[in-house]
PDB file of C-alpha atoms in Angstrom:
ATOM      1  CA  MET A   1      38.239 124.878  87.659  1.00 45.00           C
ATOM      2  CA  ARG A   2      38.571 127.639  89.551  1.00 47.00           C
ATOM      3  CA  ILE A   3      41.802 127.696  91.645  1.00 46.00           C
ATOM      4  CA  SER A   4      40.592 130.666  94.815  1.00 49.00           C
ATOM      5  CA  HIS A   5      43.155 133.167  96.774  1.00 47.00           C
ATOM      6  CA  ASN A   6      44.503 130.814  98.926  1.00 49.00           C
ATOM      7  CA  ASP A   7      44.722 127.967  96.695  1.00 49.00           C
ATOM      8  CA  THR A   8      47.369 129.569  95.218  1.00 46.00           C
ATOM      9  CA  SER A   9      48.582 130.935  97.783  1.00 47.00           C
ATOM     10  CA  LYS A  10      49.300 127.286  98.736  1.00 45.00           C
ATOM     11  CA  MET A  11      50.828 126.275  95.542  1.00 44.00           C
ATOM     12  CA  LYS A  12      53.366 129.576  95.857  1.00 44.00           C
ATOM     13  CA  THR A  13      54.143 128.118  99.375  1.00 44.00           C
ATOM     14  CA  ALA A  14      54.588 124.110  98.153  1.00 43.00           C
ATOM     15  CA  LYS A  15      57.329 125.887  95.313  1.00 45.00           C
ATOM     16  CA  THR A  16      59.012 127.811  97.531  1.00 42.00           C
ATOM     17  CA  VAL A  17      59.275 124.549 100.187  1.00 43.00           C
ATOM     18  CA  VAL A  18      60.872 122.201  96.713  1.00 42.00           C
ATOM     19  CA  VAL A  19      63.442 124.971  95.556  1.00 44.00           C
ATOM     20  CA  LEU A  20      64.802 125.382  99.175  1.00 42.00           C
ATOM     21  CA  MET A  21      64.720 121.680 100.070  1.00 45.00           C
ATOM     22  CA  VAL A  22      66.782 120.838  96.678  1.00 45.00           C
ATOM     23  CA  PRO A  23      70.283 123.140  98.149  1.00 48.00           C
ATOM     24  CA  VAL A  24      69.573 121.500 101.509  1.00 46.00           C
ATOM     25  CA  PHE A  25      69.844 118.442 100.069  1.00 46.00           C
ATOM     26  CA  VAL A  26      72.860 119.213  97.784  1.00 45.00           C
ATOM     27  CA  GLY A  27      74.349 120.127 101.169  1.00 50.00           C
ATOM     28  CA  MET A  28      74.087 117.422 102.629  1.00 49.00           C
ATOM     29  CA  LEU A  29      75.579 115.430 100.170  1.00 47.00           C
ATOM     30  CA  PHE A  30      78.429 117.260 100.027  1.00 47.00           C
ATOM     31  CA  PHE A  31      78.478 117.312 103.800  1.00 46.00           C
ATOM     32  CA  ASN A  32      78.684 113.498 103.633  1.00 49.00           C
ATOM     33  CA  SER A  33      80.811 113.175 100.645  1.00 47.00           C
ATOM     34  CA  CYS A  34      83.769 115.459 102.823  1.00 47.00           C
ATOM     35  CA  LYS A  35      83.051 113.425 106.098  1.00 45.00           C
ATOM     36  CA  LYS A  36      83.341 110.493 104.011  1.00 47.00           C
ATOM     37  CA  ASP A  37      86.759 111.490 102.422  1.00 52.00           C
ATOM     38  CA  ASN A  38      88.167 113.078 105.663  1.00 62.00           C
ATOM     39  CA  SER A  39      87.169 109.935 107.528  1.00 78.00           C
ATOM     40  CA  ARG A  40      90.126 107.856 105.447  1.00 89.00           C
ATOM     41  CA  ASN A  41      93.562 106.964 106.697  1.00 94.00           C
ATOM     42  CA  PRO A  42      96.498 108.494 105.445  1.00 95.00           C
ATOM     43  CA  PRO A  43      99.487 105.520 105.712  1.00 97.00           C
ATOM     44  CA  THR A  44     102.514 106.291 107.260  1.00 97.00           C
ATOM     45  CA  VAL A  45     106.319 106.236 107.234  1.00 98.00           C
ATOM     46  CA  ASN A  46     108.975 106.283 109.860  1.00 98.00           C
ATOM     47  CA  LEU A  47     112.862 105.875 110.134  1.00 97.00           C
ATOM     48  CA  ILE A  48     113.242 103.147 112.045  1.00 96.00           C
ATOM     49  CA  ALA A  49     116.697 103.283 114.323  1.00 94.00           C
ATOM     50  CA  ALA A  50     119.182 100.726 113.655  1.00 92.00           C
ATOM     51  CA  GLU A  51     122.785  99.465 114.037  1.00 91.00           C
ATOM     52  CA  ASN A  52     124.992 101.606 111.517  1.00 93.00           C
ATOM     53  CA  THR A  53     122.078 103.689 110.352  1.00 97.00           C
ATOM     54  CA  THR A  54     122.157 107.717 109.893  1.00 97.00           C
ATOM     55  CA  THR A  55     120.392 109.220 112.206  1.00 96.00           C
ATOM     56  CA  ASN A  56     119.187 112.933 112.035  1.00 97.00           C
ATOM     57  CA  GLY A  57     122.231 115.478 112.547  1.00 97.00           C
ATOM     58  CA  ALA A  58     124.674 113.230 111.779  1.00 97.00           C
ATOM     59  CA  ILE A  59     127.450 114.292 110.285  1.00 98.00           C
ATOM     60  CA  VAL A  60     129.566 112.104 107.885  1.00 96.00           C
ATOM     61  CA  GLU A  61     132.502 112.554 106.144  1.00 94.00           C
ATOM     62  CA  ILE A  62     132.890 113.010 101.708  1.00 92.00           C
ATOM     63  CA  GLY A  63     131.967 109.430 100.132  1.00 87.00           C
ATOM     64  CA  LYS A  64     130.885 107.508 103.160  1.00 90.00           C
ATOM     65  CA  PRO A  65     127.419 105.711 103.424  1.00 92.00           C
ATOM     66  CA  LEU A  66     124.144 106.702 104.534  1.00 96.00           C
ATOM     67  CA  ILE A  67     122.007 104.293 105.848  1.00 97.00           C
ATOM     68  CA  PHE A  68     118.629 104.955 106.139  1.00 97.00           C
ATOM     69  CA  LYS A  69     115.950 101.859 107.228  1.00 98.00           C
ATOM     70  CA  LEU A  70     112.317 102.371 106.786  1.00 98.00           C
ATOM     71  CA  LYS A  71     109.400 100.972 107.959  1.00 98.00           C
ATOM     72  CA  ALA A  72     105.477 102.371 105.825  1.00 98.00           C
ATOM     73  CA  GLU A  73     101.445 100.731 106.384  1.00 97.00           C
ATOM     74  CA  GLY A  74      98.970 101.992 104.260  1.00 97.00           C
ATOM     75  CA  PHE A  75      95.871 101.637 106.361  1.00 94.00           C
ATOM     76  CA  ASP A  76      92.369 102.379 104.023  1.00 94.00           C
ATOM     77  CA  ALA A  77      94.776 102.052 100.912  1.00 96.00           C
ATOM     78  CA  ASN A  78      97.521 100.118  99.543  1.00 97.00           C
ATOM     79  CA  ILE A  79     101.257 102.409  99.402  1.00 98.00           C
ATOM     80  CA  THR A  80     101.639 103.042  95.600  1.00 97.00           C
ATOM     81  CA  ASN A  81     104.493 105.286  95.622  1.00 97.00           C
ATOM     82  CA  PHE A  82     107.916 105.457  97.247  1.00 97.00           C
ATOM     83  CA  THR A  83     110.461 108.175  97.175  1.00 97.00           C
ATOM     84  CA  ILE A  84     113.453 109.758  98.289  1.00 96.00           C
ATOM     85  CA  LYS A  85     114.515 113.068  98.287  1.00 96.00           C
ATOM     86  CA  ILE A  86     117.425 115.456  98.886  1.00 95.00           C
ATOM     87  CA  LEU A  87     116.894 118.901 100.118  1.00 95.00           C
ATOM     88  CA  SER A  88     119.991 121.103  99.546  1.00 92.00           C
ATOM     89  CA  GLU A  89     120.361 124.413  98.572  1.00 88.00           C
ATOM     90  CA  GLY A  90     117.106 125.311  98.223  1.00 91.00           C
ATOM     91  CA  GLN A  91     116.316 122.789  95.295  1.00 90.00           C
ATOM     92  CA  TYR A  92     115.103 119.795  95.695  1.00 92.00           C
ATOM     93  CA  ARG A  93     117.174 116.438  93.938  1.00 89.00           C
ATOM     94  CA  THR A  94     114.951 113.222  93.684  1.00 91.00           C
ATOM     95  CA  VAL A  95     117.543 109.724  93.875  1.00 88.00           C
ATOM     96  CA  LEU A  96     114.353 107.180  94.444  1.00 90.00           C
ATOM     97  CA  ASP A  97     110.750 107.460  92.636  1.00 93.00           C
ATOM     98  CA  SER A  98     109.465 103.897  93.106  1.00 93.00           C
ATOM     99  CA  GLY A  99     106.257 102.766  92.398  1.00 95.00           C
ATOM    100  CA  LEU A 100     104.557  99.784  94.320  1.00 95.00           C
ATOM    101  CA  ASN A 101     101.495  98.247  95.367  1.00 97.00           C
ATOM    102  CA  ALA A 102     102.032  97.021  98.996  1.00 97.00           C
ATOM    103  CA  ARG A 103      99.629  97.199 101.852  1.00 97.00           C
ATOM    104  CA  SER A 104     103.029  98.170 104.149  1.00 97.00           C
ATOM    105  CA  PHE A 105     106.441  97.780 103.786  1.00 97.00           C
ATOM    106  CA  GLU A 106     110.270  98.006 105.899  1.00 97.00           C
ATOM    107  CA  VAL A 107     113.603  98.444 103.684  1.00 96.00           C
ATOM    108  CA  THR A 108     116.935  99.755 104.253  1.00 96.00           C
ATOM    109  CA  LYS A 109     118.193 101.971 101.637  1.00 94.00           C
ATOM    110  CA  ILE A 110     122.232 102.725 100.923  1.00 92.00           C
ATOM    111  CA  PHE A 111     123.478 106.634 100.008  1.00 91.00           C
ATOM    112  CA  TYR A 112     126.810 108.029 100.300  1.00 90.00           C
ATOM    113  CA  GLN A 113     127.931 111.470 101.522  1.00 91.00           C
ATOM    114  CA  GLY A 114     127.806 113.983  99.080  1.00 87.00           C
ATOM    115  CA  VAL A 115     129.707 117.457  98.876  1.00 89.00           C
ATOM    116  CA  GLU A 116     127.142 119.734 100.047  1.00 91.00           C
ATOM    117  CA  ASP A 117     127.291 121.229 103.616  1.00 95.00           C
ATOM    118  CA  THR A 118     123.548 119.993 104.395  1.00 97.00           C
ATOM    119  CA  ALA A 119     121.211 118.009 103.168  1.00 96.00           C
ATOM    120  CA  LYS A 120     117.743 117.467 104.638  1.00 97.00           C
ATOM    121  CA  TRP A 121     116.237 113.934 103.709  1.00 98.00           C
ATOM    122  CA  VAL A 122     112.978 113.447 102.892  1.00 98.00           C
ATOM    123  CA  PHE A 123     110.863 110.123 102.586  1.00 98.00           C
ATOM    124  CA  SER A 124     107.547 110.014 101.445  1.00 98.00           C
ATOM    125  CA  VAL A 125     104.363 107.671 100.332  1.00 98.00           C
ATOM    126  CA  MET A 126     101.557 107.917  98.722  1.00 98.00           C
ATOM    127  CA  ASP A 127      98.998 105.748  99.128  1.00 97.00           C
ATOM    128  CA  LYS A 128      95.967 104.691  96.101  1.00 96.00           C
ATOM    129  CA  ASN A 129      93.823 106.885  97.713  1.00 96.00           C
ATOM    130  CA  ARG A 130      96.786 110.347  97.055  1.00 96.00           C
ATOM    131  CA  LEU A 131      96.978 110.451 100.963  1.00 97.00           C
ATOM    132  CA  GLU A 132     100.738 111.426 101.191  1.00 97.00           C
ATOM    133  CA  ALA A 133     102.541 111.094 104.735  1.00 97.00           C
ATOM    134  CA  PHE A 134     106.860 111.960 104.965  1.00 97.00           C
ATOM    135  CA  THR A 135     110.004 112.051 107.496  1.00 98.00           C
ATOM    136  CA  GLN A 136     112.367 113.415 107.124  1.00 97.00           C
ATOM    137  CA  LEU A 137     116.012 114.066 108.952  1.00 97.00           C
ATOM    138  CA  THR A 138     119.094 116.659 107.973  1.00 98.00           C
ATOM    139  CA  VAL A 139     123.039 115.723 107.996  1.00 98.00           C
ATOM    140  CA  TYR A 140     126.143 117.787 107.696  1.00 98.00           C
ATOM    141  CA  LYS A 141     129.011 116.893 105.495  1.00 96.00           C
ATOM    142  CA  ASP A 142     132.268 116.476 107.816  1.00 96.00           C
ATOM    143  CA  PRO A 143     134.241 119.973 107.338  1.00 95.00           C
ATOM    144  CA  ASN A 144     137.492 117.625 107.621  1.00 94.00           C
ATOM    145  CA  SER A 145     136.744 115.752 104.538  1.00 91.00           C
ATOM    146  CA  THR A 146     139.356 115.371 101.943  1.00 90.00           C
ATOM    147  CA  PHE A 147     139.134 113.763  98.762  1.00 91.00           C
ATOM    148  CA  GLY A 148     140.337 110.277  98.091  1.00 92.00           C
ATOM    149  CA  GLY A 149     142.236 108.863  95.712  1.00 94.00           C
ATOM    150  CA  ILE A 150     141.678 106.585  92.488  1.00 95.00           C
ATOM    151  CA  PHE A 151     142.504 103.856  90.280  1.00 96.00           C
ATOM    152  CA  HIS A 152     143.155 104.832  86.571  1.00 96.00           C
ATOM    153  CA  TYR A 153     143.484 102.308  84.256  1.00 97.00           C
ATOM    154  CA  PRO A 154     143.743 103.216  80.462  1.00 96.00           C
ATOM    155  CA  SER A 155     143.043 100.811  78.331  1.00 96.00           C
ATOM    156  CA  ILE A 156     140.900  98.069  79.365  1.00 97.00           C
ATOM    157  CA  THR A 157     139.289  95.211  76.297  1.00 98.00           C
ATOM    158  CA  VAL A 158     136.390  93.595  77.278  1.00 98.00           C
ATOM    159  CA  GLY A 159     134.620  91.014  74.992  1.00 98.00           C
ATOM    160  CA  MET A 160     131.222  91.103  74.151  1.00 97.00           C
ATOM    161  CA  ASP A 161     129.176  87.929  74.588  1.00 97.00           C
ATOM    162  CA  GLU A 162     130.050  85.919  71.514  1.00 97.00           C
ATOM    163  CA  ASN A 163     134.148  86.897  71.513  1.00 98.00           C
ATOM    164  CA  THR A 164     135.675  84.104  72.015  1.00 96.00           C
ATOM    165  CA  GLU A 165     139.566  85.697  73.226  1.00 97.00           C
ATOM    166  CA  ASN A 166     138.870  88.126  75.634  1.00 97.00           C
ATOM    167  CA  GLY A 167     137.375  88.465  79.213  1.00 97.00           C
ATOM    168  CA  HIS A 168     133.789  89.669  79.426  1.00 98.00           C
ATOM    169  CA  PHE A 169     133.685  89.870  82.952  1.00 98.00           C
ATOM    170  CA  PHE A 170     135.919  93.670  84.977  1.00 98.00           C
ATOM    171  CA  ALA A 171     136.621  93.048  88.593  1.00 97.00           C
ATOM    172  CA  PRO A 172     137.911  96.910  88.462  1.00 96.00           C
ATOM    173  CA  SER A 173     138.960  96.875  92.153  1.00 94.00           C
ATOM    174  CA  VAL A 174     142.082  94.727  90.377  1.00 95.00           C
ATOM    175  CA  GLY A 175     141.821  96.243  86.613  1.00 95.00           C
ATOM    176  CA  LYS A 176     141.295  92.564  85.567  1.00 96.00           C
ATOM    177  CA  ALA A 177     138.872  91.502  82.730  1.00 97.00           C
ATOM    178  CA  TRP A 178     138.266  87.409  83.109  1.00 98.00           C
ATOM    179  CA  MET A 179     136.479  85.018  81.131  1.00 97.00           C
ATOM    180  CA  GLN A 180     133.860  82.816  82.685  1.00 97.00           C
ATOM    181  CA  ASP A 181     135.946  80.302  84.976  1.00 97.00           C
ATOM    182  CA  THR A 182     138.208  82.820  86.615  1.00 98.00           C
ATOM    183  CA  ALA A 183     135.266  84.930  86.740  1.00 98.00           C
ATOM    184  CA  GLN A 184     133.313  82.557  89.010  1.00 97.00           C
ATOM    185  CA  MET A 185     135.965  81.960  91.213  1.00 97.00           C
ATOM    186  CA  ASN A 186     136.158  85.555  92.096  1.00 98.00           C
ATOM    187  CA  GLN A 187     132.790  86.497  92.313  1.00 98.00           C
ATOM    188  CA  PRO A 188     132.767  89.389  94.910  1.00 98.00           C
ATOM    189  CA  LEU A 189     135.236  91.205  92.553  1.00 98.00           C
ATOM    190  CA  VAL A 190     132.989  91.091  89.078  1.00 98.00           C
ATOM    191  CA  ASP A 191     131.298  94.632  88.674  1.00 98.00           C
ATOM    192  CA  MET A 192     131.159  95.051  85.094  1.00 98.00           C
ATOM    193  CA  LEU A 193     130.241  93.067  81.786  1.00 98.00           C
ATOM    194  CA  VAL A 194     129.686  93.646  78.835  1.00 98.00           C
ATOM    195  CA  TYR A 195     127.216  92.212  76.135  1.00 98.00           C
ATOM    196  CA  PHE A 196     125.890  93.136  72.267  1.00 97.00           C
ATOM    197  CA  LYS A 197     123.071  93.437  71.584  1.00 95.00           C
ATOM    198  CA  LEU A 198     119.831  95.191  68.853  1.00 93.00           C
ATOM    199  CA  SER A 199     118.122  97.939  71.109  1.00 91.00           C
ATOM    200  CA  GLU A 200     115.208  99.997  69.937  1.00 89.00           C
ATOM    201  CA  ASP A 201     115.194 103.438  69.741  1.00 88.00           C
ATOM    202  CA  ASN A 202     112.434 105.601  68.835  1.00 87.00           C
ATOM    203  CA  GLY A 203     110.873 102.280  67.247  1.00 89.00           C
ATOM    204  CA  VAL A 204     113.993 101.312  65.491  1.00 92.00           C
ATOM    205  CA  LEU A 205     116.688  98.891  66.344  1.00 93.00           C
ATOM    206  CA  LYS A 206     120.355 100.331  66.885  1.00 93.00           C
ATOM    207  CA  PRO A 207     123.707  98.032  67.109  1.00 94.00           C
ATOM    208  CA  SER A 208     123.752  98.077  71.057  1.00 96.00           C
ATOM    209  CA  PRO A 209     127.274  97.586  73.030  1.00 97.00           C
ATOM    210  CA  THR A 210     126.219  97.129  76.371  1.00 97.00           C
ATOM    211  CA  PHE A 211     127.308  97.627  79.647  1.00 98.00           C
ATOM    212  CA  SER A 212     125.914  96.004  82.847  1.00 97.00           C
ATOM    213  CA  SER A 213     126.375  93.811  85.636  1.00 98.00           C
ATOM    214  CA  PRO A 214     126.087  90.104  86.815  1.00 97.00           C
ATOM    215  CA  GLY A 215     123.368  91.643  88.786  1.00 96.00           C
ATOM    216  CA  GLU A 216     121.447  92.347  86.339  1.00 95.00           C
ATOM    217  CA  THR A 217     118.750  89.735  86.127  1.00 90.00           C
ATOM    218  CA  GLU A 218     115.967  90.099  84.269  1.00 82.00           C
ATOM    219  CA  ASN A 219     116.008  90.789  80.014  1.00 80.00           C
ATOM    220  CA  GLY A 220     119.826  91.061  80.432  1.00 88.00           C
ATOM    221  CA  ALA A 221     122.910  90.160  81.560  1.00 95.00           C
ATOM    222  CA  PHE A 222     121.387  86.108  82.195  1.00 95.00           C
ATOM    223  CA  GLU A 223     120.484  85.845  78.553  1.00 95.00           C
ATOM    224  CA  PHE A 224     123.381  86.427  77.725  1.00 96.00           C
ATOM    225  CA  TYR A 225     125.370  84.373  80.400  1.00 97.00           C
ATOM    226  CA  PRO A 226     122.977  82.211  81.774  1.00 96.00           C
ATOM    227  CA  TYR A 227     125.780  80.582  83.408  1.00 96.00           C
ATOM    228  CA  LEU A 228     125.224  83.416  85.947  1.00 97.00           C
ATOM    229  CA  ALA A 229     122.307  81.747  87.638  1.00 95.00           C
ATOM    230  CA  ASP A 230     124.819  79.356  89.286  1.00 96.00           C
ATOM    231  CA  TRP A 231     126.911  82.359  91.106  1.00 97.00           C
ATOM    232  CA  GLU A 232     126.024  83.438  94.717  1.00 97.00           C
ATOM    233  CA  THR A 233     127.786  87.199  94.589  1.00 97.00           C
ATOM    234  CA  LEU A 234     125.816  89.114  91.653  1.00 97.00           C
ATOM    235  CA  ASN A 235     126.805  92.429  92.136  1.00 97.00           C
ATOM    236  CA  TYR A 236     124.967  95.631  90.283  1.00 96.00           C
ATOM    237  CA  THR A 237     126.570  98.086  89.088  1.00 98.00           C
ATOM    238  CA  LYS A 238     124.296 101.551  88.224  1.00 97.00           C
ATOM    239  CA  TYR A 239     125.404 103.318  85.129  1.00 98.00           C
ATOM    240  CA  ASP A 240     123.752 107.275  84.833  1.00 97.00           C
ATOM    241  CA  ILE A 241     122.449 107.187  81.708  1.00 96.00           C
ATOM    242  CA  ARG A 242     121.369 110.750  81.239  1.00 95.00           C
ATOM    243  CA  ALA A 243     122.395 111.791  77.865  1.00 90.00           C
ATOM    244  CA  ASP A 244     124.678 115.251  78.683  1.00 93.00           C
ATOM    245  CA  ASN A 245     125.611 113.873  82.395  1.00 94.00           C
ATOM    246  CA  GLY A 246     128.007 117.685  82.844  1.00 94.00           C
ATOM    247  CA  VAL A 247     131.857 115.429  82.514  1.00 97.00           C
ATOM    248  CA  THR A 248     133.758 116.776  79.590  1.00 97.00           C
ATOM    249  CA  ASN A 249     137.018 115.042  78.364  1.00 97.00           C
ATOM    250  CA  ALA A 250     138.912 117.370  80.109  1.00 97.00           C
ATOM    251  CA  ALA A 251     137.492 117.556  82.729  1.00 97.00           C
ATOM    252  CA  PHE A 252     138.184 113.180  82.906  1.00 97.00           C
ATOM    253  CA  ASP A 253     141.223 113.800  81.736  1.00 96.00           C
ATOM    254  CA  ASN A 254     142.028 116.307  85.004  1.00 96.00           C
ATOM    255  CA  ALA A 255     140.690 113.819  87.371  1.00 95.00           C
ATOM    256  CA  HIS A 256     143.265 113.029  89.712  1.00 94.00           C
ATOM    257  CA  ASN A 257     141.251 112.615  92.528  1.00 94.00           C
ATOM    258  CA  ASP A 258     137.615 111.525  93.257  1.00 95.00           C
ATOM    259  CA  SER A 259     135.941 114.731  93.614  1.00 94.00           C
ATOM    260  CA  LEU A 260     133.873 114.884  90.035  1.00 96.00           C
ATOM    261  CA  LEU A 261     133.458 110.958  90.387  1.00 96.00           C
ATOM    262  CA  ILE A 262     131.444 112.039  93.137  1.00 94.00           C
ATOM    263  CA  VAL A 263     129.894 115.000  91.883  1.00 92.00           C
ATOM    264  CA  SER A 264     129.383 113.459  88.441  1.00 95.00           C
ATOM    265  CA  TYR A 265     127.119 110.299  89.598  1.00 95.00           C
ATOM    266  CA  ASP A 266     123.195 110.953  89.831  1.00 92.00           C
ATOM    267  CA  ASP A 267     121.807 108.069  91.626  1.00 90.00           C
ATOM    268  CA  ALA A 268     118.391 108.897  90.067  1.00 89.00           C
ATOM    269  CA  TRP A 269     119.576 108.616  86.715  1.00 94.00           C
ATOM    270  CA  GLY A 270     121.602 105.285  88.138  1.00 94.00           C
ATOM    271  CA  LYS A 271     120.054 102.004  85.845  1.00 94.00           C
ATOM    272  CA  ARG A 272     120.860  98.946  85.892  1.00 94.00           C
ATOM    273  CA  LYS A 273     122.773  98.840  82.118  1.00 96.00           C
ATOM    274  CA  TYR A 274     124.055 101.759  79.978  1.00 97.00           C
ATOM    275  CA  LYS A 275     122.681 100.279  76.094  1.00 96.00           C
ATOM    276  CA  TRP A 276     124.590 102.463  72.962  1.00 95.00           C
ATOM    277  CA  ALA A 277     127.727 102.737  74.478  1.00 96.00           C
ATOM    278  CA  LEU A 278     129.373 103.963  71.204  1.00 95.00           C
ATOM    279  CA  THR A 279     132.887 105.503  71.136  1.00 96.00           C
ATOM    280  CA  GLY A 280     132.993 108.622  72.788  1.00 96.00           C
ATOM    281  CA  THR A 281     130.617 108.033  75.537  1.00 97.00           C
ATOM    282  CA  ILE A 282     131.487 109.074  79.189  1.00 98.00           C
ATOM    283  CA  ILE A 283     129.679 107.283  81.501  1.00 98.00           C
ATOM    284  CA  PRO A 284     129.757 107.749  85.531  1.00 98.00           C
ATOM    285  CA  PHE A 285     128.834 104.680  87.503  1.00 98.00           C
ATOM    286  CA  MET A 286     128.892 103.498  91.135  1.00 97.00           C
ATOM    287  CA  THR A 287     129.615  99.941  91.796  1.00 97.00           C
ATOM    288  CA  ALA A 288     127.160  97.538  94.190  1.00 95.00           C
ATOM    289  CA  GLY A 289     129.859  98.406  96.924  1.00 94.00           C
ATOM    290  CA  GLY A 290     129.332 102.056  97.061  1.00 93.00           C
ATOM    291  CA  LYS A 291     132.377 102.985  94.821  1.00 95.00           C
ATOM    292  CA  LYS A 292     132.345 105.971  92.147  1.00 96.00           C
ATOM    293  CA  GLY A 293     134.204 106.072  88.597  1.00 97.00           C
ATOM    294  CA  ILE A 294     133.668 106.999  84.957  1.00 98.00           C
ATOM    295  CA  VAL A 295     134.093 104.942  82.044  1.00 98.00           C
ATOM    296  CA  ARG A 296     135.171 106.372  78.750  1.00 98.00           C
ATOM    297  CA  VAL A 297     134.941 104.406  75.685  1.00 98.00           C
ATOM    298  CA  ILE A 298     137.916 104.243  73.646  1.00 98.00           C
ATOM    299  CA  TYR A 299     136.164 101.737  70.643  1.00 97.00           C
ATOM    300  CA  ALA A 300     133.030  99.652  70.818  1.00 97.00           C
ATOM    301  CA  ASP A 301     132.505  97.243  68.206  1.00 97.00           C
ATOM    302  CA  THR A 302     129.071  96.900  66.964  1.00 96.00           C
ATOM    303  CA  VAL A 303     128.975  92.995  66.400  1.00 97.00           C
ATOM    304  CA  ALA A 304     128.209  90.380  69.336  1.00 97.00           C
ATOM    305  CA  THR A 305     132.050  88.863  68.454  1.00 98.00           C
ATOM    306  CA  GLY A 306     134.325  92.640  69.268  1.00 97.00           C
ATOM    307  CA  VAL A 307     134.628  94.211  72.271  1.00 98.00           C
ATOM    308  CA  ILE A 308     134.692  97.233  74.381  1.00 98.00           C
ATOM    309  CA  GLU A 309     137.905  99.353  74.812  1.00 98.00           C
ATOM    310  CA  PHE A 310     137.521 101.611  77.519  1.00 98.00           C
ATOM    311  CA  GLU A 311     139.595 104.369  79.723  1.00 97.00           C
ATOM    312  CA  MET A 312     138.354 103.898  83.459  1.00 98.00           C
ATOM    313  CA  LYS A 313     138.494 106.276  86.323  1.00 97.00           C
ATOM    314  CA  ILE A 314     137.101 104.908  90.470  1.00 97.00           C
ATOM    315  CA  GLN A 315     137.654 105.831  93.876  1.00 96.00           C
ATOM    316  CA  GLN A 316     140.365 103.562  95.305  1.00 93.00           C
TER     317      GLN A 316
END
């Protein structure tokens, strides 16, 4: 079959049309995809003004509470992450990084004024689509701030969970270790307890004298002291679990006010228990009432019938 010159021209034209249509079609898909992505609504997060909450530009004394009330809402997707960071002297420090899965939430968070002159607090949320939102405020240190006094307990002995001779619960505000009955009558004062377990470290179970508190309700204190379930007040102490928190024995010995206590505790590392609290370990902590302190372990047994002996300095 013979193809005429006209037919050949038509075929070339047809091919040209097809070639031109492909990029146009792809471009349309890309445009529609972008349009769809751009139409997604990001989440929102806002500070809520309420009684005693910290406001933008607030001037606060060292160690005084900073109270933030926030409300966040997701629109096209649930919120999956909530973070709080402090920007000071050109560096960010994360004090909270929390995963969740909620369409919205409202929360009140309490922190305590540090030693930095100026701190920008940044609150951010991210949804499942990885869209983000943030709000922020600036807090200034009161230039008239002074460091406060401390309680110093040179030697406290607390019994672990199977010890029948030494109290398991410690009340830092009065420096007393109590057994169950006395502790139950003084629940608001109890900020610490200890127990013994074998804890896994890189796949190996190791003896683990442990500092905790009545507020460690899951997989912790309740396992060793079931009667805590009947308590009305469950104070939650957070322990700074960093392997190196920068506190030396010399610095601890020379701490005569609360300046070292304030700067040593990092809330981003504050967890519900401190495992492997072995002899010589130095542990910054913060009680449920915001009191910061440091424990230095003098001696720790590695059996459930044993004791932990420690030295403590804590804000008055």
